[in-house]
PDB file of C-alpha atoms in Angstrom:
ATOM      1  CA  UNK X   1      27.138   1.849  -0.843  1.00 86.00           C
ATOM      2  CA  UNK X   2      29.235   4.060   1.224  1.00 93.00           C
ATOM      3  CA  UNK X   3      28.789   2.485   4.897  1.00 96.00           C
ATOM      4  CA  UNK X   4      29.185  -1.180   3.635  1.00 98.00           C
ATOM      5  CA  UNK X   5      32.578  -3.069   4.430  1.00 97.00           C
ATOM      6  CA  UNK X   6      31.916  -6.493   3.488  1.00 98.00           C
ATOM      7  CA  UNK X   7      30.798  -6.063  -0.224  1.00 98.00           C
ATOM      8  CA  UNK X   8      27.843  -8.867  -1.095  1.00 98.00           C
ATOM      9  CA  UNK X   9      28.159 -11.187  -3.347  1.00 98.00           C
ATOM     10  CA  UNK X  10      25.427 -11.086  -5.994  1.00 98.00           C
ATOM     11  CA  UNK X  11      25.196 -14.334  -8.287  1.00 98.00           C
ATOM     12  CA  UNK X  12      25.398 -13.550 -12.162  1.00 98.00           C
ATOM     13  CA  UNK X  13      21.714 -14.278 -12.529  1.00 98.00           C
ATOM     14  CA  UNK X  14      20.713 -12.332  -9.248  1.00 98.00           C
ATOM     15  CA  UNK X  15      18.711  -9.621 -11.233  1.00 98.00           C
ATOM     16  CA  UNK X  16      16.953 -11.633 -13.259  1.00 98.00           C
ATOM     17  CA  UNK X  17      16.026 -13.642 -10.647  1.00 97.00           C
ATOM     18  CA  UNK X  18      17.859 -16.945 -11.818  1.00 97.00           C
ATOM     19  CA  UNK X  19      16.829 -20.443 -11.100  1.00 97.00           C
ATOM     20  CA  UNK X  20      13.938 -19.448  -8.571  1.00 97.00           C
ATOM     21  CA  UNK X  21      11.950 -16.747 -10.484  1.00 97.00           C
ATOM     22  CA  UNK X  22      12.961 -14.302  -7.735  1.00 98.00           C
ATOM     23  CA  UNK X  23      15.426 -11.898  -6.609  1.00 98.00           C
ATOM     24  CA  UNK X  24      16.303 -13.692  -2.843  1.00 98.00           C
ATOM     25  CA  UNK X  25      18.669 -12.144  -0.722  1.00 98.00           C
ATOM     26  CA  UNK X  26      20.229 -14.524   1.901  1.00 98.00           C
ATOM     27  CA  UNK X  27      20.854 -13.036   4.868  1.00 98.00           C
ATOM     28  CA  UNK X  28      24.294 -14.386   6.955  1.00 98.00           C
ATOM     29  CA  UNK X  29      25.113 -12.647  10.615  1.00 97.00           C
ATOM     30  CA  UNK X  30      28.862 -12.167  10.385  1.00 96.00           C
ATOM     31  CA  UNK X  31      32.442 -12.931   9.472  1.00 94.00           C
ATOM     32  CA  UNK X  32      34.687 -14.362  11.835  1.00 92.00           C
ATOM     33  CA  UNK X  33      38.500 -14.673  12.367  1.00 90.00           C
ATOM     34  CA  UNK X  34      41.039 -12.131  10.024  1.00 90.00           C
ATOM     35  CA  UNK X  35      39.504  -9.056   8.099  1.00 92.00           C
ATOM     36  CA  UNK X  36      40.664  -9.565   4.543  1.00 92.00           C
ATOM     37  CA  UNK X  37      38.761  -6.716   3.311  1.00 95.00           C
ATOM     38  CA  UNK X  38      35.799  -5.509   1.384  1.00 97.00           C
ATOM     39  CA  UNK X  39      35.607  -8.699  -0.979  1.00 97.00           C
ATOM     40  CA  UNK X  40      35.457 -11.321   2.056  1.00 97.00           C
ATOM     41  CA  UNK X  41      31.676 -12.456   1.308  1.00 97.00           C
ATOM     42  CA  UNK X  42      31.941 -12.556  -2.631  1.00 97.00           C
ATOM     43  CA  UNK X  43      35.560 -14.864  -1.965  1.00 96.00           C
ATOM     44  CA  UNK X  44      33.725 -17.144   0.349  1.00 95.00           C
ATOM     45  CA  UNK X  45      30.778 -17.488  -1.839  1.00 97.00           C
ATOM     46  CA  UNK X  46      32.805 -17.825  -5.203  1.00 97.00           C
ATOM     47  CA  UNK X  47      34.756 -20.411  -3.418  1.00 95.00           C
ATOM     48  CA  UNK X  48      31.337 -22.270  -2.411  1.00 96.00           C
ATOM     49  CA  UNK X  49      29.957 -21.842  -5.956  1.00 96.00           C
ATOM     50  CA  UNK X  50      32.893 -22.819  -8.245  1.00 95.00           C
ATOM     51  CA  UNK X  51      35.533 -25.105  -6.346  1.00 91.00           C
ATOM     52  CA  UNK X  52      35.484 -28.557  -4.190  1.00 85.00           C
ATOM     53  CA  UNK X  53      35.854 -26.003  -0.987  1.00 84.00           C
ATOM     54  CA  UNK X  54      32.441 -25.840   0.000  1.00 90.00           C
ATOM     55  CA  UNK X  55      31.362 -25.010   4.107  1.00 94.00           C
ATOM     56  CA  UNK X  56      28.541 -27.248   5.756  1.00 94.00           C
ATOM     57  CA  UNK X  57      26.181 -24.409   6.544  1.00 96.00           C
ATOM     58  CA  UNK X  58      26.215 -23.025   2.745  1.00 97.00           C
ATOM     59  CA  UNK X  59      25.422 -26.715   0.837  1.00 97.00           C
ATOM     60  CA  UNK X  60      22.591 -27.263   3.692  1.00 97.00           C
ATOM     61  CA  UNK X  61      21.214 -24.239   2.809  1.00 98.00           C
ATOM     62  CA  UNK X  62      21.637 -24.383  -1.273  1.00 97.00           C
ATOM     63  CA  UNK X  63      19.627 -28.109  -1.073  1.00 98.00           C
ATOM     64  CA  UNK X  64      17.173 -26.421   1.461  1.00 98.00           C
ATOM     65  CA  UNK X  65      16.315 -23.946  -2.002  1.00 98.00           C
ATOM     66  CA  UNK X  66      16.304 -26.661  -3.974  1.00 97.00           C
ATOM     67  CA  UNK X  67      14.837 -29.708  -2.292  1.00 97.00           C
ATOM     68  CA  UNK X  68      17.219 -31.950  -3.413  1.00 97.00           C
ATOM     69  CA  UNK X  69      20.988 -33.245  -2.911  1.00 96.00           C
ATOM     70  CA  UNK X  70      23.944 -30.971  -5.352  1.00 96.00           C
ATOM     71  CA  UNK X  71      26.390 -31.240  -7.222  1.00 95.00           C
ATOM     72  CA  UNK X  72      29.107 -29.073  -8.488  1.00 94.00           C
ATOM     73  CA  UNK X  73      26.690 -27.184 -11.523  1.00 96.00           C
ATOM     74  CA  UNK X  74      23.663 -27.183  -8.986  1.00 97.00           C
ATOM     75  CA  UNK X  75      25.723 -24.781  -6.486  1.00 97.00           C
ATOM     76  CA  UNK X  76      26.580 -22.911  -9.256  1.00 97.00           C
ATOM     77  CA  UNK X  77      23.265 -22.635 -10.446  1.00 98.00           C
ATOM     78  CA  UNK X  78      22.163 -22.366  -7.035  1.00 98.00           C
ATOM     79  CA  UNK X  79      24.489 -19.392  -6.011  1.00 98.00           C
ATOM     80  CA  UNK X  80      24.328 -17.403  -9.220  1.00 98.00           C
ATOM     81  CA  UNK X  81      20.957 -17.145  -8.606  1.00 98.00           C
ATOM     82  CA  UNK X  82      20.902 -15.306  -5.431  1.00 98.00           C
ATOM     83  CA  UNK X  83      22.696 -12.305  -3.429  1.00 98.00           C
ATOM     84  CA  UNK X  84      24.291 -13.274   0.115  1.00 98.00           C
ATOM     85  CA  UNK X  85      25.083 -10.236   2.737  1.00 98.00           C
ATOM     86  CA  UNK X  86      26.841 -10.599   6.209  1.00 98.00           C
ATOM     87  CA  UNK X  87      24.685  -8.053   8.175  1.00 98.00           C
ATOM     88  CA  UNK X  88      27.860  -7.188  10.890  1.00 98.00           C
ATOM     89  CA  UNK X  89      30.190  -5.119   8.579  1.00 97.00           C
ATOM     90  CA  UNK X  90      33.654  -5.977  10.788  1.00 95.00           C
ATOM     91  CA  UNK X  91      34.299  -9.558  12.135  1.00 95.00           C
ATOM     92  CA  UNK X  92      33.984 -11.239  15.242  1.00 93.00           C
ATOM     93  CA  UNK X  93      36.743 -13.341  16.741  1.00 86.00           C
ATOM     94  CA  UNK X  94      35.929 -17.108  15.986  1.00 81.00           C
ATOM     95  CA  UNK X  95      32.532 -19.222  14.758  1.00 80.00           C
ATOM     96  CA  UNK X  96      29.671 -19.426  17.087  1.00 78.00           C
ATOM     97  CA  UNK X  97      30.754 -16.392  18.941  1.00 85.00           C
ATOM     98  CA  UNK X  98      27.865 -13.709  18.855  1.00 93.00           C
ATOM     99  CA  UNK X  99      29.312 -10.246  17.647  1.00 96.00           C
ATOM    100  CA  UNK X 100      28.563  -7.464  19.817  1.00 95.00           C
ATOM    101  CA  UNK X 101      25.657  -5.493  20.108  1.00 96.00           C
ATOM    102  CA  UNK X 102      27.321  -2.476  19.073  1.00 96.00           C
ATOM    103  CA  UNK X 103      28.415  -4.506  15.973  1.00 97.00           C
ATOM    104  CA  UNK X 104      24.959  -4.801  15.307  1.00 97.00           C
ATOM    105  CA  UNK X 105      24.145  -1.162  15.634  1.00 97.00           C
ATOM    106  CA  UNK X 106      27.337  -0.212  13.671  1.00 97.00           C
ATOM    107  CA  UNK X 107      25.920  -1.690  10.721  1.00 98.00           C
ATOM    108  CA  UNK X 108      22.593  -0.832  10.123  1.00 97.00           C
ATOM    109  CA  UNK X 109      23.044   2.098   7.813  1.00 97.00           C
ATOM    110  CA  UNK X 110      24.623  -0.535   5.361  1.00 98.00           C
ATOM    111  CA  UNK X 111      22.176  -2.906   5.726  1.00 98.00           C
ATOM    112  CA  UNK X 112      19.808  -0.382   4.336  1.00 97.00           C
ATOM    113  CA  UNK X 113      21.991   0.597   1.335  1.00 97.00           C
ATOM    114  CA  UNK X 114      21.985  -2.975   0.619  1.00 98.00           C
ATOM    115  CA  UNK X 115      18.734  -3.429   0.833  1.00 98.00           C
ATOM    116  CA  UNK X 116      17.848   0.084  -1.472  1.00 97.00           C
ATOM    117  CA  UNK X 117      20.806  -1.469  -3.961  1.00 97.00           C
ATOM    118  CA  UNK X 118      20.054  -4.837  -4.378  1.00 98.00           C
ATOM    119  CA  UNK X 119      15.734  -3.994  -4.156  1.00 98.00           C
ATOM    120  CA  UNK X 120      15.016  -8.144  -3.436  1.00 98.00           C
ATOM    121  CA  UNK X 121      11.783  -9.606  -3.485  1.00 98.00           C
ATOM    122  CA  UNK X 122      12.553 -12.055  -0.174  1.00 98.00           C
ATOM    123  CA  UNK X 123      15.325 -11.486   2.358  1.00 98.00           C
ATOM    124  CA  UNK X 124      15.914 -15.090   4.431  1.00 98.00           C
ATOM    125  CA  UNK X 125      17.811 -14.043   7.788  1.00 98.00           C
ATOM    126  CA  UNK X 126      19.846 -17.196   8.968  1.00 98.00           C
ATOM    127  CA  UNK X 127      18.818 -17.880  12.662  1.00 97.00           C
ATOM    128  CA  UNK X 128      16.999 -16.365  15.730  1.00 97.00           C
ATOM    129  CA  UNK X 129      20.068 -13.994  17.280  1.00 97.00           C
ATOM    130  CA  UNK X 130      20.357 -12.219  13.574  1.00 98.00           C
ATOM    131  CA  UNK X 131      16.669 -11.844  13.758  1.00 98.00           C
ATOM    132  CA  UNK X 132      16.836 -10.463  16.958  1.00 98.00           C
ATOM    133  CA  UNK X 133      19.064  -7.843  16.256  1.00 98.00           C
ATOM    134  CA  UNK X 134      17.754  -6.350  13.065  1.00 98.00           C
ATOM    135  CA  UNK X 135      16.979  -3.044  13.216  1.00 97.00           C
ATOM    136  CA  UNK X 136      13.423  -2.300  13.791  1.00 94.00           C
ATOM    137  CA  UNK X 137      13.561   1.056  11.569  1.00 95.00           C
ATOM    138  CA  UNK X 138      10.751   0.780   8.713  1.00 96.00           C
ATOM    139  CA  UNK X 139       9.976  -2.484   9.688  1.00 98.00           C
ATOM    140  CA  UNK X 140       6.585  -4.113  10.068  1.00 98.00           C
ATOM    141  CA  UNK X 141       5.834  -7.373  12.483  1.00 98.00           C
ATOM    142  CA  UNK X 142       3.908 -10.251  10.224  1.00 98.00           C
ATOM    143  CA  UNK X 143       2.070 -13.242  11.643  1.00 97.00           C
ATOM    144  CA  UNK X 144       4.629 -16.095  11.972  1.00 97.00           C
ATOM    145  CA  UNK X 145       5.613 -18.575   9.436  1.00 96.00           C
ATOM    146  CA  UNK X 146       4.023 -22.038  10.449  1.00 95.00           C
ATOM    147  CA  UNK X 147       4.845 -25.569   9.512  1.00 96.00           C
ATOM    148  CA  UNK X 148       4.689 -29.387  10.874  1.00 96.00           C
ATOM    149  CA  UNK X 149       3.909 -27.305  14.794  1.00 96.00           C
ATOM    150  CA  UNK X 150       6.797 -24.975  14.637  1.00 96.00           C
ATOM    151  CA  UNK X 151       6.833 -21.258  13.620  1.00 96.00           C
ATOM    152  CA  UNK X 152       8.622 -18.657  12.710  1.00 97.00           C
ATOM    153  CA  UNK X 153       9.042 -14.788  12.507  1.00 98.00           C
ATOM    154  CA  UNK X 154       8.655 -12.569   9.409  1.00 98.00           C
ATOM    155  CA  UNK X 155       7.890  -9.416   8.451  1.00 98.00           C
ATOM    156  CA  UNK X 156       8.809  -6.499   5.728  1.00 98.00           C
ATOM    157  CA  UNK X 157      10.915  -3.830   5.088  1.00 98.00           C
ATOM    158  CA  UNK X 158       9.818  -0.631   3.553  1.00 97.00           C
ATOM    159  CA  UNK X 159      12.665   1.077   1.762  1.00 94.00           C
ATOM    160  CA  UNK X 160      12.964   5.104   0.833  1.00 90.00           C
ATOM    161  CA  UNK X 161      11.639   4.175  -2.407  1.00 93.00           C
ATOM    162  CA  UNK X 162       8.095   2.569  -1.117  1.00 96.00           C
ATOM    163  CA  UNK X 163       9.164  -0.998  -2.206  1.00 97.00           C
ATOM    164  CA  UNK X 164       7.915  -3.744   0.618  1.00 98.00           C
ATOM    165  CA  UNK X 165      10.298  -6.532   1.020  1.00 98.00           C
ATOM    166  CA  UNK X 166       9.266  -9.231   2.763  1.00 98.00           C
ATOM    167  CA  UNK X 167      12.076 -11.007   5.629  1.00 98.00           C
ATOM    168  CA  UNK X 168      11.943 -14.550   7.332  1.00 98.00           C
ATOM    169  CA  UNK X 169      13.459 -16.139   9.547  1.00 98.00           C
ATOM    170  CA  UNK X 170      15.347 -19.396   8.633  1.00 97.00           C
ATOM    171  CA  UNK X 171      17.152 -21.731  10.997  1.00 97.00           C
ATOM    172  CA  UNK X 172      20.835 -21.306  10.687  1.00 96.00           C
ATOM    173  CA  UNK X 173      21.906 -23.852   8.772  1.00 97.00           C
ATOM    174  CA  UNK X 174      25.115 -25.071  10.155  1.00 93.00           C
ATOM    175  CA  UNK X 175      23.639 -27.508  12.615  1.00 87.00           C
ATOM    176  CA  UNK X 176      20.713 -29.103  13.516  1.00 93.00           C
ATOM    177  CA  UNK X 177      19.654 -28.066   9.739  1.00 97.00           C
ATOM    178  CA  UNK X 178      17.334 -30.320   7.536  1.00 97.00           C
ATOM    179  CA  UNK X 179      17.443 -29.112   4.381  1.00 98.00           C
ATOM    180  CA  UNK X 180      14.433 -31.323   3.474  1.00 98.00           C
ATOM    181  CA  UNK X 181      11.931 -30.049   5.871  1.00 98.00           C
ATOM    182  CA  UNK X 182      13.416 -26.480   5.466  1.00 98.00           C
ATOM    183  CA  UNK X 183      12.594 -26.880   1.737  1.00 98.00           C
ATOM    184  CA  UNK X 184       8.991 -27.848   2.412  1.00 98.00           C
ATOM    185  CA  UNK X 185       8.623 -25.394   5.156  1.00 98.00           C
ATOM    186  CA  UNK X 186       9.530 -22.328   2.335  1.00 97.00           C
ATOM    187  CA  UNK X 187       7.519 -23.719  -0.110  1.00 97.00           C
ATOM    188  CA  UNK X 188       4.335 -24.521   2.613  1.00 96.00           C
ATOM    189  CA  UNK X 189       5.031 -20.545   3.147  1.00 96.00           C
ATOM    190  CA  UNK X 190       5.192 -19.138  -0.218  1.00 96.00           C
ATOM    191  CA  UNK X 191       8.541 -18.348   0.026  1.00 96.00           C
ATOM    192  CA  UNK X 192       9.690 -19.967  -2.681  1.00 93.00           C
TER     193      UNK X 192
END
């Protein structure tokens, strides 16, 4: 993968599609603050998997795939089972702040060599502004997502090797996020 910075981190059961019968690829915007180099995702998510340093946005989102409260061995389980990829391959300058748009342009070769790599069945993009700014290159438009009155965009990639994989959009989870009703709303969906 030759235009990726931020390397992703893929859970030990990724391939095999681990707890959820699936290979999911969760889809984060950016990094923010100091570039530590090409192992900055797998550190955060190791750190979120195995230790008591876990961030707000990644436990709302591991009990949104699994419908229920965890515990130390469910974000394990929970994180080995998937792949996570920051789309913007350099770092913006603090949370909340929206990278710029030729960040966004900047990395969409590597967000195509992750996607030929890592070949998932689902990609969930966290929030609207990442959605936004996805390249539109082999993409296809799908009917929106709906659930309890609200909706939400998806659609499909079609990589150089024919495979289709299906994208939605998710919330971001780091506020405003319940888990609970995000759970039911990917399983409503079929994404689960």
């Amino acid at each position: 993968m030759n235009s990726v910075h931020f390397d992703p981190w893929i859970g030990n059961d990724y391939w095999n599609g681990g707890c959820f019968g699936k290979k999911i690829l969760v889809l984060g915007e950016s990094h923010y603050g100091q570039d530590t180099g090409s192992s900055k995702t797998i550190d955060l998510l190791y750190d979120q998997a195995y230790s008591n340093y876990t961030m707000a946005a990644y436990t709302n989102f591991e009990r949104a795939l699994d419908g229920c409260e965890t515990d130390c061995d469910d974000r394990e389980r929970i994180w080995n089972s998937v792949a996570f990829y920051n789309y913007v391959q350099s770092c913006v300058s603090k949370s909340r702040k929206s990278p710029k748009q030729c960040q966004f342009e900047e990395s969409e070769d590597a967000f195509f060599e992750v996607l030929d790599y890592l070949e998932p069945d689902v990609v969930l993009v966290w929030g609207s502004r990442l959605w936004e700014n996805l390249p539109y290159t082999n993409f296809e438009s799908w009917s929106d997502c709906e659930y309890d009155g609200y909706s939400y965009r998806s659609g499909s990639y079609t990589t150089d090797s024919g495979l289709v994989i299906p994208c939605y959009e998710i919330q971001h989870p780091s506020s405003g996020f319940s888990w609970s009703w995000w759970h039911d709303f990917m399983e409503c969906n079929g994404i689960l």
